[in-house]
Coordinates of C-alpha atoms and ligand atoms in Angstrom, one line a residue:
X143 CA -1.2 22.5 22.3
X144 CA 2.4 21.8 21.4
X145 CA 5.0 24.9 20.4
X146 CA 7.2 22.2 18.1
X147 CA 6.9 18.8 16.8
X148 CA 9.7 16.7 15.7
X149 CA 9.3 14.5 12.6
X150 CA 10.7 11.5 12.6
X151 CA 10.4 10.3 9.1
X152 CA 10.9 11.3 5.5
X153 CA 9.4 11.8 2.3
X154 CA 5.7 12.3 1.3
X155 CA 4.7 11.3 5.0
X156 CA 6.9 13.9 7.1
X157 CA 6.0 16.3 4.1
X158 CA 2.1 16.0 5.5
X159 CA 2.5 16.0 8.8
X160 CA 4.8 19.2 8.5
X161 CA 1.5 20.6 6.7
X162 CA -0.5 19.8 9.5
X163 CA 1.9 21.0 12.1
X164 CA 2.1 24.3 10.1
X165 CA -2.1 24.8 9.6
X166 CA -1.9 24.7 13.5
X167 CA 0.7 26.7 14.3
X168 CA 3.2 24.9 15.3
X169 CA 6.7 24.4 14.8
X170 CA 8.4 21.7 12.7
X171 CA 11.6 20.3 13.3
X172 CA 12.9 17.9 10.4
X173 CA 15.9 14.8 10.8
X174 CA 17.4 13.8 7.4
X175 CA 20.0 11.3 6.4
X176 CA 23.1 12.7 4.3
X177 CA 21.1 12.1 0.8
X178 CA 18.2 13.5 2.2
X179 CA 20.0 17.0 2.7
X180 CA 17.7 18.5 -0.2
X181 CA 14.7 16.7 0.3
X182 CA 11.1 18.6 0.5
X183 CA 10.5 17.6 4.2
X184 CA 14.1 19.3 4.9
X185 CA 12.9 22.6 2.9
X186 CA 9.7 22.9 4.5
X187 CA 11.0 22.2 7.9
X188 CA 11.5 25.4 10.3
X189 CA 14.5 23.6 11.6
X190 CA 16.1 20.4 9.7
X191 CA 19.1 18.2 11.4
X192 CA 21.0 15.9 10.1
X193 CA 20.9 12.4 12.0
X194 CA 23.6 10.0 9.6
X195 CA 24.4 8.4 6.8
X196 CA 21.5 7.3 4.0
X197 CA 21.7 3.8 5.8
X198 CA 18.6 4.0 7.3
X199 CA 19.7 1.6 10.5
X200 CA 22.2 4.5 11.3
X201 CA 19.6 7.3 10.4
X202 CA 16.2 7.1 10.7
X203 CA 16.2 4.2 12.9
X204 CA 18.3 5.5 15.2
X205 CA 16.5 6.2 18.3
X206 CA 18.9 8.0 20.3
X207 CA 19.8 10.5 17.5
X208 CA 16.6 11.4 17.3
X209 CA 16.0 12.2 21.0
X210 CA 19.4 14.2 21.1
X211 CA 17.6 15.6 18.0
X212 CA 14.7 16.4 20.3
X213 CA 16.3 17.6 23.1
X214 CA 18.4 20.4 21.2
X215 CA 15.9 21.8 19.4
X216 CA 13.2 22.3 22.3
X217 CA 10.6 19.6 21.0
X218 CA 7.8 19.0 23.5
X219 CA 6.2 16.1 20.7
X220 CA 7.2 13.5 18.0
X221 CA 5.5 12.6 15.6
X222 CA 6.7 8.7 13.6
X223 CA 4.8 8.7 10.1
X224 CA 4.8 5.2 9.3
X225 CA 7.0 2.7 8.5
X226 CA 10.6 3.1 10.1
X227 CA 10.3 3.1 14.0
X228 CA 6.3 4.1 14.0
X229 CA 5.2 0.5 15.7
X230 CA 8.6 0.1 17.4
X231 CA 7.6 0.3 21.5
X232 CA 11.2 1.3 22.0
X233 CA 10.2 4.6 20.4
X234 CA 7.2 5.8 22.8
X235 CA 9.5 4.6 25.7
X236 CA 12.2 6.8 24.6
X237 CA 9.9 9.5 24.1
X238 CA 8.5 9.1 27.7
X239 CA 11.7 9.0 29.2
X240 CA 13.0 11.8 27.2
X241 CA 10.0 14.0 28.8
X242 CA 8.2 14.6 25.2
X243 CA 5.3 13.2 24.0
X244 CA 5.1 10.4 21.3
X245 CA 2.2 10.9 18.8
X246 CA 0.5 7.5 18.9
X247 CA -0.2 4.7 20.8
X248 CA 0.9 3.8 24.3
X249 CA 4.3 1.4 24.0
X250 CA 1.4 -1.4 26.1
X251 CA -1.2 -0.8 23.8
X252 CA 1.2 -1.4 20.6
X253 CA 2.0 -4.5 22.0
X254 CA -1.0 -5.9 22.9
X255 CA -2.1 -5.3 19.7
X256 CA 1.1 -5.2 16.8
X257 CA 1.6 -8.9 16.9
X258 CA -0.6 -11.8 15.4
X259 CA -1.4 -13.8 17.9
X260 CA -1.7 -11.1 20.7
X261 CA -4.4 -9.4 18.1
X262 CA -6.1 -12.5 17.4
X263 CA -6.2 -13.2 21.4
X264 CA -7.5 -9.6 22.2
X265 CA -10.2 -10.0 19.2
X266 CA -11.4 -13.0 20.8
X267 CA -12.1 -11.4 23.8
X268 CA -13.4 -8.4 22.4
X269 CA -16.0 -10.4 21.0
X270 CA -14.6 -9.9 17.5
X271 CA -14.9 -12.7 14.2
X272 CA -11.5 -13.8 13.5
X273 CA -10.5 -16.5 11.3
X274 CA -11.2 -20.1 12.9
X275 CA -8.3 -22.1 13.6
X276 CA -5.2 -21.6 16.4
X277 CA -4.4 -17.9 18.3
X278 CA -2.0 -19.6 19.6
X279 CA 1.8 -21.1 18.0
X280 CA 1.3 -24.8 17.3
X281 CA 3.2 -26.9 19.8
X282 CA 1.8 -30.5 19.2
X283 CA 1.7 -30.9 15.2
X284 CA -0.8 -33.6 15.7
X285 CA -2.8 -31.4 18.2
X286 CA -3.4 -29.1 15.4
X287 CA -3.9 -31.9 12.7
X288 CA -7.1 -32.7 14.7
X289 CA -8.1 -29.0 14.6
X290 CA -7.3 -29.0 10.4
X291 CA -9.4 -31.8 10.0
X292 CA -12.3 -30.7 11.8
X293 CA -12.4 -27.1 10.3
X294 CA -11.6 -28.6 6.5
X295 CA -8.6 -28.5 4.2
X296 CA -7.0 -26.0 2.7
X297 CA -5.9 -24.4 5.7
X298 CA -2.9 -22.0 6.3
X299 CA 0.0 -22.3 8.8
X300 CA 1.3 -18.7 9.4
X301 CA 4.5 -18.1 11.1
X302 CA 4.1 -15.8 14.2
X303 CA 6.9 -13.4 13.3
X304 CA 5.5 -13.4 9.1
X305 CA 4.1 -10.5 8.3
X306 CA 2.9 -9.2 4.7
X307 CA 2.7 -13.0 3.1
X308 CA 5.7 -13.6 4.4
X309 CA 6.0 -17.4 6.3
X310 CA 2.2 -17.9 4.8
X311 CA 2.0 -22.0 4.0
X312 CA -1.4 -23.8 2.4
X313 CA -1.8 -26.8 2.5
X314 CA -4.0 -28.1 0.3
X315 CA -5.2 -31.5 2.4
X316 CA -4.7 -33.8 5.4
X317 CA -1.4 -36.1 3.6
X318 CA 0.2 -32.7 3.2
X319 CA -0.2 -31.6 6.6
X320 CA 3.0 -33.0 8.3
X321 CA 5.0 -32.0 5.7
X322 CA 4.2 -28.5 5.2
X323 CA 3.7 -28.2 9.3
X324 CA 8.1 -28.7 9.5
X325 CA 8.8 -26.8 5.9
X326 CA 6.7 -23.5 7.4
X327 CA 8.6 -23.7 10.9
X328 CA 12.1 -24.3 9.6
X329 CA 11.5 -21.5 7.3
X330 CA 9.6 -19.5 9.9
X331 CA 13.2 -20.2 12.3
X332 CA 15.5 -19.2 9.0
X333 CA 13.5 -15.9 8.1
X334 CA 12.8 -14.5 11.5
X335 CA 14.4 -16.6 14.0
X336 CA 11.3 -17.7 15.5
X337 CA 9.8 -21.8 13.9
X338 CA 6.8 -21.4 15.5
X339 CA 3.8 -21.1 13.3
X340 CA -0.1 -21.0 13.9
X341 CA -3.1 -22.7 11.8
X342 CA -6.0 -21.1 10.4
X343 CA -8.7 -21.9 7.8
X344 CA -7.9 -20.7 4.0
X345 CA -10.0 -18.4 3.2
X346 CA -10.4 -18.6 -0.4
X347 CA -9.4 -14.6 -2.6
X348 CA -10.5 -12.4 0.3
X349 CA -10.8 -8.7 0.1
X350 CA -8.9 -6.7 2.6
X351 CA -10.9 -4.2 3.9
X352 CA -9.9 -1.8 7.2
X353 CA -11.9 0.1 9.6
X354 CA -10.0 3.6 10.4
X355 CA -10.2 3.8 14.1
X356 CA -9.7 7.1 16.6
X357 CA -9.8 6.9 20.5
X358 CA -8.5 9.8 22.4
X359 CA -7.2 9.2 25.7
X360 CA -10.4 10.1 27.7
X361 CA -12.0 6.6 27.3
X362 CA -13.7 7.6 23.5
X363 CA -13.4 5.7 20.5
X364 CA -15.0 5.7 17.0
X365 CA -15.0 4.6 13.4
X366 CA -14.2 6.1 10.4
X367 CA -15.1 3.9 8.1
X368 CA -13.3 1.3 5.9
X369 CA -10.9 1.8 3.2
X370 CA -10.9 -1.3 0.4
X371 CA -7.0 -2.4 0.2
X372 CA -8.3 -5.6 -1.7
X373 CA -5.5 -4.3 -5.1
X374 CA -2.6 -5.3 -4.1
X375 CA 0.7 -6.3 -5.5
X376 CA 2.6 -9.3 -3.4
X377 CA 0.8 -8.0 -0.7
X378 CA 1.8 -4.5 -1.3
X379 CA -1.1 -1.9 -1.2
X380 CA -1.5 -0.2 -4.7
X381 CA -4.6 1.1 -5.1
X382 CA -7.1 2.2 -2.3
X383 CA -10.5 3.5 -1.9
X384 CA -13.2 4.4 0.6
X385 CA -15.9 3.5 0.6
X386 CA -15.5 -0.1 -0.4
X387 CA -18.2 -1.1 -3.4
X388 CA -18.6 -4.1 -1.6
X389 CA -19.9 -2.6 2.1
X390 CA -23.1 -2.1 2.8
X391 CA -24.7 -0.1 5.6
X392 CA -25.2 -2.3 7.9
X393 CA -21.9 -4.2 7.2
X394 CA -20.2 -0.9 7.9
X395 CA -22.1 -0.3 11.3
X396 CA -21.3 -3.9 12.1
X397 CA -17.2 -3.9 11.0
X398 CA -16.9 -0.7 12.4
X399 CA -18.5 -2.1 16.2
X400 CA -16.4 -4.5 16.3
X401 CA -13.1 -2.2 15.2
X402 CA -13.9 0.2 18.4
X403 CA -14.1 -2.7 20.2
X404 CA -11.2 -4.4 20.0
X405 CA -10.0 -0.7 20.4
X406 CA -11.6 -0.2 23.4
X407 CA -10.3 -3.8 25.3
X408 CA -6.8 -2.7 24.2
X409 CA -6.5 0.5 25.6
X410 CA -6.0 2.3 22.4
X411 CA -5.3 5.7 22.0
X412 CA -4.6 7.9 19.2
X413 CA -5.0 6.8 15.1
X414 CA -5.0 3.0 14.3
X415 CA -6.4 0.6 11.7
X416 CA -8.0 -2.8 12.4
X417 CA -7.4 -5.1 9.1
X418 CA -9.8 -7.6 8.2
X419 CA -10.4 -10.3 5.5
X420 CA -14.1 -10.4 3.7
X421 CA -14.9 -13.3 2.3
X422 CA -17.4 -13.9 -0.6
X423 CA -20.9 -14.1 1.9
X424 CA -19.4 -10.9 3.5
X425 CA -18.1 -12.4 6.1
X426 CA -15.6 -10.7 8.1
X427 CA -12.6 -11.7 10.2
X428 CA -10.0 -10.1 12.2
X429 CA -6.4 -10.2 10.5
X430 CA -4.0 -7.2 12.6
X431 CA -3.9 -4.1 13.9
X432 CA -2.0 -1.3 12.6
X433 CA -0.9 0.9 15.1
X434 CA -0.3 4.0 13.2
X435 CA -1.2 6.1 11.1
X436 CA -1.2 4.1 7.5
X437 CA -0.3 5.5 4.0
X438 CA -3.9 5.3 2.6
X439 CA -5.3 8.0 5.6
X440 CA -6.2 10.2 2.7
X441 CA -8.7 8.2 1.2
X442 CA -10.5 8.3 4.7
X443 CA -9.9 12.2 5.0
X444 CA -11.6 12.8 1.5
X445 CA -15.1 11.1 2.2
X446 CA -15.0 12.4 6.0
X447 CA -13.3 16.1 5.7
X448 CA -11.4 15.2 8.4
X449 CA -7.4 15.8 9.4
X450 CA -6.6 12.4 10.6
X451 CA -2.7 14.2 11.4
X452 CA -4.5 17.2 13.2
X453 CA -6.3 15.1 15.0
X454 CA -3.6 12.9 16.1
X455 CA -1.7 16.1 17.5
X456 CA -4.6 16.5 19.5
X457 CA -5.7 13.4 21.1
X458 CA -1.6 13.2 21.9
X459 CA -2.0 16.8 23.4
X460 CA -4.9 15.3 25.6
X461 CA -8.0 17.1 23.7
X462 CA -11.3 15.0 23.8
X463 CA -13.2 14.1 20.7
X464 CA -16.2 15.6 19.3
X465 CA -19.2 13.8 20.4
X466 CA -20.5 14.6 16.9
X467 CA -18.0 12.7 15.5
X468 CA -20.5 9.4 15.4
X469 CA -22.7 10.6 13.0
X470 CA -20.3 10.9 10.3
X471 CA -21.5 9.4 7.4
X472 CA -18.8 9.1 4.1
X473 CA -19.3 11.8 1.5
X474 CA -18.7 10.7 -1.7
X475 CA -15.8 8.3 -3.0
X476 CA -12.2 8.3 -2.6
X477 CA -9.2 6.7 -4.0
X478 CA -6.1 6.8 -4.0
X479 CA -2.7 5.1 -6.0
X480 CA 0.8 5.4 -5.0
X481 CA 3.4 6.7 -7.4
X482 CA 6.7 4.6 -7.0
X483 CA 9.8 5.5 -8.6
X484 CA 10.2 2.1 -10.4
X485 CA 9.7 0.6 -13.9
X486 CA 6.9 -2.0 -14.6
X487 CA 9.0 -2.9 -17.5
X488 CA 11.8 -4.1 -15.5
X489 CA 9.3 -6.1 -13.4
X490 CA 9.0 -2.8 -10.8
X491 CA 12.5 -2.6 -9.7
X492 CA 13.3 0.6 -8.1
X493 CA 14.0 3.7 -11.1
X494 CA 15.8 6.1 -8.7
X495 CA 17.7 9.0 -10.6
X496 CA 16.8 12.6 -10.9
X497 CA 13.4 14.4 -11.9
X498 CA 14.2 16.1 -15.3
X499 CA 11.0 18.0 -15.2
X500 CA 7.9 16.9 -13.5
X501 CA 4.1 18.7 -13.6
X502 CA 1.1 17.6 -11.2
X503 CA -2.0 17.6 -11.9
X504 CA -4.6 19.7 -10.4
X505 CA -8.2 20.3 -10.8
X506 CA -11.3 19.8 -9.4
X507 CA -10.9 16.6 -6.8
X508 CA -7.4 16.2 -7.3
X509 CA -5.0 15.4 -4.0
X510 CA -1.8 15.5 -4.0
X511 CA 0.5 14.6 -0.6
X512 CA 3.7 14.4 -2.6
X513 CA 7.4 14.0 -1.2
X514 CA 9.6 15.3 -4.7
X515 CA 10.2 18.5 -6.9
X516 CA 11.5 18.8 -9.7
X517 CA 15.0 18.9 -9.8
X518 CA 15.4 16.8 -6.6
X519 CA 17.2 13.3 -7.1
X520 CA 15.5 10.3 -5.9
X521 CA 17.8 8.1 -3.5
X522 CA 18.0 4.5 -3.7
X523 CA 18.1 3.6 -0.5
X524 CA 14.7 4.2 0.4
X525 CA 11.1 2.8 -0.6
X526 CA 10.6 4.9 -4.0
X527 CA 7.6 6.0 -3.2
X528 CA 7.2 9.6 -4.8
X529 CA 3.9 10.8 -3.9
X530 CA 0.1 9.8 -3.6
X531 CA -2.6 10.6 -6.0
X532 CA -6.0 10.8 -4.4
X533 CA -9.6 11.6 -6.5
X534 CA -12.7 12.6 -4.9
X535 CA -16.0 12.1 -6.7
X536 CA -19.7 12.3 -5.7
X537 CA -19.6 8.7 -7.5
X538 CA -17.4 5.7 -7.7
X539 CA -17.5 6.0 -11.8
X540 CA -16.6 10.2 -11.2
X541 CA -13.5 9.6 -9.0
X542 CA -12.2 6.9 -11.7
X543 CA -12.7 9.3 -13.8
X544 CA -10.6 12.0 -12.2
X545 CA -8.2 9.6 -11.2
X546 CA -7.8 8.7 -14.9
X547 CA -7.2 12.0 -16.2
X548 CA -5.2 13.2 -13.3
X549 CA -3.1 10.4 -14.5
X550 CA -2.8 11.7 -17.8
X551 CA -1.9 15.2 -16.6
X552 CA 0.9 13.8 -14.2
X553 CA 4.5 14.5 -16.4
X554 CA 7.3 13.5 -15.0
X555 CA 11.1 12.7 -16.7
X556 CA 14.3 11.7 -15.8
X557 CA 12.9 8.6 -14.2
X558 CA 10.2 5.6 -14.1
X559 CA 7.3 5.2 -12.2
X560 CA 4.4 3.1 -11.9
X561 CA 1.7 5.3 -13.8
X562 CA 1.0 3.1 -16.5
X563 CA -0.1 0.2 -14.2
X564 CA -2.8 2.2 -12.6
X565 CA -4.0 3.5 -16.5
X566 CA -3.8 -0.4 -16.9
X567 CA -5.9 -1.0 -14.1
X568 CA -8.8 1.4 -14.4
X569 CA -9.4 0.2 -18.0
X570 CA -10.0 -3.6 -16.5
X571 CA -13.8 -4.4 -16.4
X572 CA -13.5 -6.3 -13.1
X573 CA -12.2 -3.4 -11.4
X574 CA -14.7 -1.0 -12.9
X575 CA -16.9 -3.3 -11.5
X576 CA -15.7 -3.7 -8.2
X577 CA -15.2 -7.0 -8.4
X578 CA -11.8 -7.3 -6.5
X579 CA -9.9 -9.6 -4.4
X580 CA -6.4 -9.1 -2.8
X581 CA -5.5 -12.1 -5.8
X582 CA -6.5 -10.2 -8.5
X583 CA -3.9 -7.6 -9.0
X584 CA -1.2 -10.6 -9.3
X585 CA -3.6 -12.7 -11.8
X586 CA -3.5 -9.5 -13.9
X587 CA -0.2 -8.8 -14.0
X588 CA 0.4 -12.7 -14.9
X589 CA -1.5 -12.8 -18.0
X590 CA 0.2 -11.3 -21.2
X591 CA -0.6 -7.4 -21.7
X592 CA -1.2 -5.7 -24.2
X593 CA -3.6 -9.2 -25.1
X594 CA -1.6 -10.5 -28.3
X595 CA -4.0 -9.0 -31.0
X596 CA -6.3 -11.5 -32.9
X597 CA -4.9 -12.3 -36.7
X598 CA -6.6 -9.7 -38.9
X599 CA -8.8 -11.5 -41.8
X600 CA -6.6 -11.5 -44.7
X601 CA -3.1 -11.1 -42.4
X602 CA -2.2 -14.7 -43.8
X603 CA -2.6 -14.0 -47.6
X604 CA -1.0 -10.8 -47.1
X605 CA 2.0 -12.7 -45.5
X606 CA 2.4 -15.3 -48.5
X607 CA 2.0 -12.7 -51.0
X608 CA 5.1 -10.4 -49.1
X609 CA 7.2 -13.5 -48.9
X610 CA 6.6 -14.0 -52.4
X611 CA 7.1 -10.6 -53.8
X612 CA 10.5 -10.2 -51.7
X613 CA 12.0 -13.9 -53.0
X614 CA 10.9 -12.8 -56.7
X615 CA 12.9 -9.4 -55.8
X616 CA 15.4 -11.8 -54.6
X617 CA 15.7 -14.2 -57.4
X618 CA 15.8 -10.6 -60.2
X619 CA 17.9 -9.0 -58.0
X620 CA 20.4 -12.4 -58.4
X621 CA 19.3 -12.5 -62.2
X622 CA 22.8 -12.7 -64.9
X623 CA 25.0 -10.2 -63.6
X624 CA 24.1 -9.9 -60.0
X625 CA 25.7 -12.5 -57.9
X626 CA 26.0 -11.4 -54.9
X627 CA 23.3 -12.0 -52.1
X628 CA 21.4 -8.8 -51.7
X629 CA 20.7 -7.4 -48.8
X630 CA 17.2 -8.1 -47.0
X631 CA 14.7 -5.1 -47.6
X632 CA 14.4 -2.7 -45.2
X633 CA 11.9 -3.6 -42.3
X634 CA 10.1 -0.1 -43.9
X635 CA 10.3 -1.3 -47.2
X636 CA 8.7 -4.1 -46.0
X637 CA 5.7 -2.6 -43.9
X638 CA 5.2 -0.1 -46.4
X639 CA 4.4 -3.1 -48.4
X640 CA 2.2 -4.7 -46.3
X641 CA 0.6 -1.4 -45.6
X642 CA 0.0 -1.5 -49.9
X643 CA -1.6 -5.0 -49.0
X644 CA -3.5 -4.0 -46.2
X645 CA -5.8 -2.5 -49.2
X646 CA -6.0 -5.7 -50.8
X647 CA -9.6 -7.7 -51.3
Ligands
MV4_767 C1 -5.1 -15.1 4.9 C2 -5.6 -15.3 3.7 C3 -6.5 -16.3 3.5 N1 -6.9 -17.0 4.6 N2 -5.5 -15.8 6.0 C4 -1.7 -12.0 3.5 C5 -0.7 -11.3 4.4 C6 -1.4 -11.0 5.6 N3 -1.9 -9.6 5.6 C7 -2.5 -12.0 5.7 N4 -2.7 -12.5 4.4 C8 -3.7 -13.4 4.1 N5 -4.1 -14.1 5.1 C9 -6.4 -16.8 5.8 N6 -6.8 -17.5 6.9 C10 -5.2 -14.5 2.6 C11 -4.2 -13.6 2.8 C12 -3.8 -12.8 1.7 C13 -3.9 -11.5 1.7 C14 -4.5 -10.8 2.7 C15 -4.6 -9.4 2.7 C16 -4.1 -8.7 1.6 C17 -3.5 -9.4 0.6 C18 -3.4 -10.7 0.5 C19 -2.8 -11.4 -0.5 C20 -2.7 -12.8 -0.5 C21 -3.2 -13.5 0.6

């Protein structure tokens, strides 16, 4: 096993893995950026370095720092987090060089799998659904016209270096198809430097659902299960849960075959997710990989009892996997929100500043992996996210429940965050029912809240009978003698009177 892991990340995620590395005994070695210098992944560390400025290009993105980093303090592993450098090939081929060992994926495997069409090729031959339509970039527009027209408008030209909506076209029918073919490639070329762009059908308001992955390097691989990502916010990941409401036995068995699959033909080792789209029937399709471990790993640890980070440290250490491992079975129900730093009043823009006073919850079923303390500044020059809340449940309607009043407990001032959205969102009757898709969270959010109250009976003659009581106050107020306009009644004066009307007939 390893004497001393470095951790090159920050926040909640290098918070957690330091937990890990300590339950097992090993040594944690922490990078930070200037701002960073009193950060909780810097206090917890047994050894902390600085690596730069707060700009994370010349900090946490900066490869050779971290191997000097490394190589001075005597690590014999690294481990990425997500995010940053943690799908970056560069990074597992520094590592290797470097003589220490990078806990994750092989730089190969993250290739064959990270991008889009590489996925979609390997799915194909891994005998896995993916979404009909082009794996590989369009070079003859009227090639893939054909291919548009036979599958069926709308379809969806994706650019090959998009990502996360990003360089995502529709177009809606055949007339619109040149068109939107040259908009999505010269705006594929302007955002990434790369035009080309690939067709597939539309699927109409999927869910997103992924299957956790874990091979170790001895040929094994199994699932985990799915996590439902289907809330999200412009294709940002807010709320997650496992299992999904929507998955079924068999649906699971069958998602979770074909996850290990495409797994197995890349070569993968260590944690990964495979991302799919559901559609309505239940039918599933390959989207991407993820080769890493992902921010919503708790929900999948809370329904398994597993240590997704422990186990990471060990497949990277060489250890096999426990046979017993395929007849896990999800315990009850997990989910889990992210608490940002930002202010849904101010349409989520980043709230950094520092934490006045700030109280978690606890209690029974109550996870917290949590990256601030009170009295520690948020920095602006990093993804606000604060912490993760996760509720465990025997039920789907108990972990709401939890969740909710966790959420009520959780007390935090000097800055904004997020909480209300998710008090917003487990009031909504289609989420209680489990009736999401990855549009949904954006439909919410565009449709006025709180819901303008209906007139109460009566508000009208109440409101005529105000207006006329102020103009006669007016009018004596202005009677012989007064000429001077007088000022309006105060806006109390005023509801205290339509409070006195309120008991009218
Ligand atoms: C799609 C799709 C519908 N049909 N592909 C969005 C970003 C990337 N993860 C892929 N995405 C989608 N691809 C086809 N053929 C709908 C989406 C999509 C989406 C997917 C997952 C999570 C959130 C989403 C929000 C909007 C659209």
């Amino acid at each position: 096993m390893f004497r001393k892991i470095l951790i090159a990340n920050r926040g909640e995620i290098a918070v957690r893995i330091l937990r890990a590395c300590r339950e097992l005994g090993i040594q944690t070695v922490s990078v930070y950026s200037e701002v960073d210098r009193t950060s909780l992944h810097v206090l917890l560390a047994d050894e902390a370095y600085l690596i730069g400025p707060a700009a994370s290009r010349e900090s946490y993105l900066r490869i050779d720092k971290l191997m000097d980093v490394a190589k001075k303090s005597g690590c014999d592993a690294l481990h990425p987090g997500y995010g940053f450098l943690a799908e970056n090939a560069a990074l597992p081929r520094a590592c290797t060089d470097a003589g220490i060992t990078f806990i994750g994926p092989s730089a190969e495997a993250m290739e064959a799998m990270g991008s889009k069409t590489a996925g979609k090729q390997l799915a194909r031959r891994a005998n896995v659904p993916t979404v009909p339509g082009t794996s590989d970039p369009i070079e003859n527009p009227e090639d893939a016209q054909a291919l548009a027209q036979n599958m069926g408008y709308p379809v969806l030209l994706k650019a090959i270096a998009g990502g996360g909506g990003k360089g995502m076209r529709v177009v809606p029918s055949d007339a619109a198809f040149r068109s939107a073919w040259r908009d999505a490639a010269s705006e594929a070329l302007n955002a990434f430097g790369d035009p080309r762009v690939f067709l597939e059908k539309y699927l109409i308001g999927p869910r997103h659902i992924e299957i956790q992955i874990l091979a170790d390097a001895h040929g094994r691989c199994v699932s985990l299960g799915e996590r439902e990502c289907s809330v999200q916010r412009r294709h940002q990941k807010v709320v997650e849960e496992a299992p999904s409401p929507v998955v079924t036995p068999e649906l699971r068995r069958k998602m979770g075959d074909a996850a290990v699959r495409l797994g197995r033909a890349g070569g993968y080792v260590n944690a990964g997710t495979v991302e799919f789209l559901v559609d309505a029937d239940l039918n599933f399709y390959f989207l991407e990989v993820n080769t890493r471990l992902q921010v919503e790993h708790p929900v999948t640890e809370q329904v398994t009892g597993l240590d997704l980070v422990k186990l990471q440290i060990a497949i990277a250490a060489g250890h096999r996997l426990p046979f017993a491992w395929e007849t896990i079975t999800p315990r009850g129900h997990a989910m889990e929100v992210r608490l940002y730093a930002e202010d849904p009043d101010n349409s989520f823009f980043p709230s950094p500043g520092k934490i006045i006073s700030f109280r978690a919850p606890t209690g029974p079923g109550i996870r917290i992996d949590d990256g601030v303390y009170e009295g520690w500044t948020v920095p602006m020059d990093y993804d606000p996210l604060l912490s993760k809340l996760i509720a465990w449940g025997n039920s789907r309607e108990e972990t709401i429940a939890r969740l909710r009043r966790a959420l009520d407990e959780y007390t935090i001032t000097g800055i904004r965050t997020n909480v209300s959205l998710f008090r917003r969102i487990l009031t909504e009757p289609e989420f209680l029912r489990g009736e999401i898709r990855t549009t949904w969270l954006d439909e919410m959010l565009a449709r006025p809240y709180p819901p303008a109250a209906p007139p109460r009976p009566g508000t009208e003659e109440a409101a005529l009978i105000a207006a006329a009581l102020w103009h006669s106050a007016q009018s004596n107020a202005s009677a012989p003698g007064g000429t001077e306009p007088q000022p309006a009644p105060s806006p109390w004066k005023m509801e205290g009177r339509r409070q006195q009307m309120d008991h009218l007939p």
